RNA sequence: GCCGGGAUGGCGGAACUGGCAGACGCAGCGGACUCAAAAUCCGCCGAGGGCAACCUCGUGGGGGUUCGACCCCCCCUCCCGGCACCA
């Protein structure tokens, strides 16, 4: 081929070959081990910790990962260029069931399978050119990491934050293990969306996340850098509600003749308030504890409702066959409804127990019912039913003919007119109201009555103001092999014995046979199970369950600050320097799982004195899903796009830049391969532009000021506007789709001005080209780092572009001399006039009125008003 | 049912604080280069009307506020996500 012609339109231009160029730079970067390394303690430079959620090593990156990491990498590169000391790490959430399944299928040890996948995915990440410091890589399935899970567990055990109890737990038959509440979605397993979760009664280890429930809710108010959506989801999940627990005494059976449930029970033989003795309540044979958020309506309670699973129900039913069989059918009905996911739609059903409870506020006897809409898991599994002021109780009372007594009335500002009824529409649930039919509390407002009533109950020992949470403690035991062993021993003599710190880690045995049947795989390995009790030296049995993998991801980002520390989880001074994370980026699917556990873990670590921050991350960003043909990419839909394919066809830069260009990062992204091709064409155009001018730019003096020729003025103005826009995008809305579009506009404008540039004197055109191309390449660096590095070198730079200062914009250069002002007549656009920027309103109005089309439009009409928005628009109102 | 988010050309999207609707890209159409194709480059590209200059309509639907509304207010429809008998 003939040597390249100097003419700018040469047909033999060098071709953009992303594969060649990218692999060349990848090798060069791999050789520079400290390229992406942050100083662990800063040394003066301001710190910036940007973190993307670590992946599960399935073996293949998917487009969601590529999008997530492209966002994070653009930010990390930008922050380096802004002069920050940037921590940008990556790791592997490497424990979990898929490794066991793969082991069964391929007859390959989980560890080997996992590590091979990690190697494969790391290659993909390196090929994509992400700026991770691999020196801080964290792999959660390695003993160097999971020993600290065990260490934290022991610290929690010491503080009573870890405990063991027998309870009903969620069991996924597919996973053959227990799941946490957070891992059950629509009563199905989060990993097996088709598999219904069963309830099993098992002994499990729990972490007392509920101890932090209040702080976890309160903290959400301060997390202004988190999406409102995530904060709302967490608030709902924690489900705080303030109310009161109140005890009702259960009347001895046969204590009263009147056993008709629907009847009014105005007067009773039981003690009224004055004769009330709190001891008699405590000593009562039975009591029912209810939870209510509407204590103010307690005078309107006309029955007490128990959940069918409530212990008292079984007790009542023991001597009552009719009740037994009716309760059984309630339970059966519930079970069926749960199975069909129709629990919420279940019609309210109940049965009268024949027993009565005493309302200590007024001494009334209330019939005790069993109702299918009362949940055992929430509150105390029992409620007082106030039909007049609760929708569900109302529905139930109407069905069974129970009394409906109004005790709350709307506040009125005017007296009743004649004939107007006082009754509100039922059920009346407003709280900005006044009490009636409520003894001493009549005429009080709801809020005030609640406080006084709670104080009364407390004073008499039958209740108090309480706060209830929907959040339950975190069950972490898993009957699986591939996870962190729980460091506990069971000794006949000493009971539950923690493994001493100096015996950590409790190593997960290798080379074992994996089966999916019959409980924890570890239980079948005698060498693992049989141990020595550290207290008495006698034989002990090891705990054979492993920890939920969400333990691993609850604190991994602290380990990045000190990943090779073998004496402690991390050095506190390092965490103090780096935390909180400045920007955390990941999928919204972790809004409740990972993000609530890791907030909990942070608070525990703070209370252990290891860290000073209350929350792990200052700012959180949740990117949208990657979809194709209107659906989330999935194997079953057959719409999966492989990152490897995209890279092979268009290169890493084009794949990454497209992931940023196709949609704003917080919205779903519809993957269209033609769009990737378009971005690739754009990068090719930039490449050819850069290469055309590289020889001139190399010779141009860096400090020389570009000429004041019109073309230079115009292009520099565009350049500075582009710098300003992209800088603002990083600082603000993160609309990188418009950042990339802005670079495209700039490139288009330079390319179409090339003949004008060529017409300038040779030295001037070189200076102008340099003044345009150097910043252009810098702007490109966060979005297409390979191409930027290549061009940076081609135009004669010798430093690493990653550490080169981000270009600054000059407001004066960005400003237009002549601005275009739209002219509206009655709000409709009629003309656009060009006018000097400094022109005052008078001159602007004059110019507008003189404009030909404006003249035509206002001819014969009367000008009523002229609205001028300086620098923006002029609107002439005519009649 | 409740709480979030959304609806703009054939498609993805832009319009930052109420001020030129459709930037940028894709697809499409026409042209240049070529024996031809690829690549590249140039032009057109919301709908309707008009030879044209231009005119009218147009941001899910209906009302309103305003000189002016994709943007603010009220009502409604649909889509996505979360929670859901939580007392």
PDB file of C-alpha atoms (C1' of nucleotides) in Angstrom, chain A residues 241 292-293 346 348 373-375 378 383 392 470 661-662 664 667 672 674 681 685 733 737 744-745 748 824 830 867 873 875, chain B residues 3-4 7 11-16 19-20 23-27 40-41 55-57 67-68 81-87:
ATOM      1  CA  UNK A 241     -45.659   1.120  63.940  1.00  0.00           C
ATOM      2  CA  UNK A 292     -53.108  -1.850  68.616  1.00  0.00           C
ATOM      3  CA  UNK A 293     -52.159   1.429  66.989  1.00  0.00           C
ATOM      4  CA  UNK A 346     -59.203 -14.592  51.477  1.00  0.00           C
ATOM      5  CA  UNK A 348     -62.863 -13.060  56.348  1.00  0.00           C
ATOM      6  CA  UNK A 373     -57.383 -12.302  59.099  1.00  0.00           C
ATOM      7  CA  UNK A 374     -55.321 -12.123  62.270  1.00  0.00           C
ATOM      8  CA  UNK A 375     -51.644 -12.962  61.743  1.00  0.00           C
ATOM      9  CA  UNK A 378     -47.347  -9.701  63.630  1.00  0.00           C
ATOM     10  CA  UNK A 383     -56.277  -7.984  68.301  1.00  0.00           C
ATOM     11  CA  UNK A 392     -61.355  -5.212  58.522  1.00  0.00           C
ATOM     12  CA  UNK A 470     -42.454  -5.968  60.861  1.00  0.00           C
ATOM     13  CA  UNK A 661     -25.343   6.320  25.658  1.00  0.00           C
ATOM     14  CA  UNK A 662     -28.524   4.334  25.089  1.00  0.00           C
ATOM     15  CA  UNK A 664     -30.001   7.571  31.318  1.00  0.00           C
ATOM     16  CA  UNK A 667     -33.733   3.954  33.644  1.00  0.00           C
ATOM     17  CA  UNK A 672     -30.218  -2.631  20.346  1.00  0.00           C
ATOM     18  CA  UNK A 674     -27.639  -1.418  15.713  1.00  0.00           C
ATOM     19  CA  UNK A 681     -18.999   4.286  13.871  1.00  0.00           C
ATOM     20  CA  UNK A 685     -14.821   8.855  13.255  1.00  0.00           C
ATOM     21  CA  UNK A 733     -27.641  14.226  37.158  1.00  0.00           C
ATOM     22  CA  UNK A 737     -26.317   9.532  27.568  1.00  0.00           C
ATOM     23  CA  UNK A 744     -20.693  13.471  19.261  1.00  0.00           C
ATOM     24  CA  UNK A 745     -21.934  16.977  18.563  1.00  0.00           C
ATOM     25  CA  UNK A 748     -19.509  16.487  14.161  1.00  0.00           C
ATOM     26  CA  UNK A 824     -43.376  34.690  19.790  1.00  0.00           C
ATOM     27  CA  UNK A 830     -43.083  33.425  14.536  1.00  0.00           C
ATOM     28  CA  UNK A 867     -42.746  40.047  27.513  1.00  0.00           C
ATOM     29  CA  UNK A 873     -37.168  34.910  24.426  1.00  0.00           C
ATOM     30  CA  UNK A 875     -43.275  37.358  23.346  1.00  0.00           C
TER      31      UNK A 875
ATOM     32  C1'   C B   3     -46.354   3.776  48.065  1.00  0.00           C
ATOM     33  C1'   G B   4     -42.675   4.888  44.241  1.00  0.00           C
ATOM     34  C1'   A B   7     -46.017   7.301  28.991  1.00  0.00           C
ATOM     35  C1'   C B  11     -37.222   2.851  17.488  1.00  0.00           C
ATOM     36  C1'   G B  12     -33.690   4.318  21.910  1.00  0.00           C
ATOM     37  C1'   G B  13     -33.956   8.917  23.780  1.00  0.00           C
ATOM     38  C1'   A B  14     -33.180  15.073  24.287  1.00  0.00           C
ATOM     39  C1'   A B  15     -35.462  19.581  26.035  1.00  0.00           C
ATOM     40  C1'   C B  16     -31.286  21.171  33.389  1.00  0.00           C
ATOM     41  C1'   G B  19     -39.564  30.063  27.311  1.00  0.00           C
ATOM     42  C1'   C B  20     -37.442  27.579  19.633  1.00  0.00           C
ATOM     43  C1'   A B  23     -30.577  17.266  20.448  1.00  0.00           C
ATOM     44  C1'   C B  24     -27.624  12.749  19.699  1.00  0.00           C
ATOM     45  C1'   G B  25     -28.011   7.872  17.787  1.00  0.00           C
ATOM     46  C1'   C B  26     -30.691   3.872  15.141  1.00  0.00           C
ATOM     47  C1'   A B  27     -33.853   2.529  11.186  1.00  0.00           C
ATOM     48  C1'   U B  40     -16.982   6.570   3.842  1.00  0.00           C
ATOM     49  C1'   C B  41     -19.237  11.285   2.678  1.00  0.00           C
ATOM     50  C1'   C B  55     -50.187  27.705   7.655  1.00  0.00           C
ATOM     51  C1'   U B  56     -52.684  24.273  11.061  1.00  0.00           C
ATOM     52  C1'   C B  57     -52.271  20.298  14.457  1.00  0.00           C
ATOM     53  C1'   C B  67     -48.323  36.261  27.748  1.00  0.00           C
ATOM     54  C1'   G B  68     -46.411  31.229  27.224  1.00  0.00           C
ATOM     55  C1'   G B  81     -41.360  -1.841  40.349  1.00  0.00           C
ATOM     56  C1'   G B  82     -42.262  -2.496  45.669  1.00  0.00           C
ATOM     57  C1'   C B  83     -45.633  -3.546  49.754  1.00  0.00           C
ATOM     58  C1'   A B  84     -50.176  -5.710  50.812  1.00  0.00           C
ATOM     59  C1'   C B  85     -55.851  -8.501  56.048  1.00  0.00           C
ATOM     60  C1'   C B  86     -49.239  -5.319  59.577  1.00  0.00           C
ATOM     61  C1'   A B  87     -54.262  -4.381  63.776  1.00  0.00           C
TER      62        A B  87
END
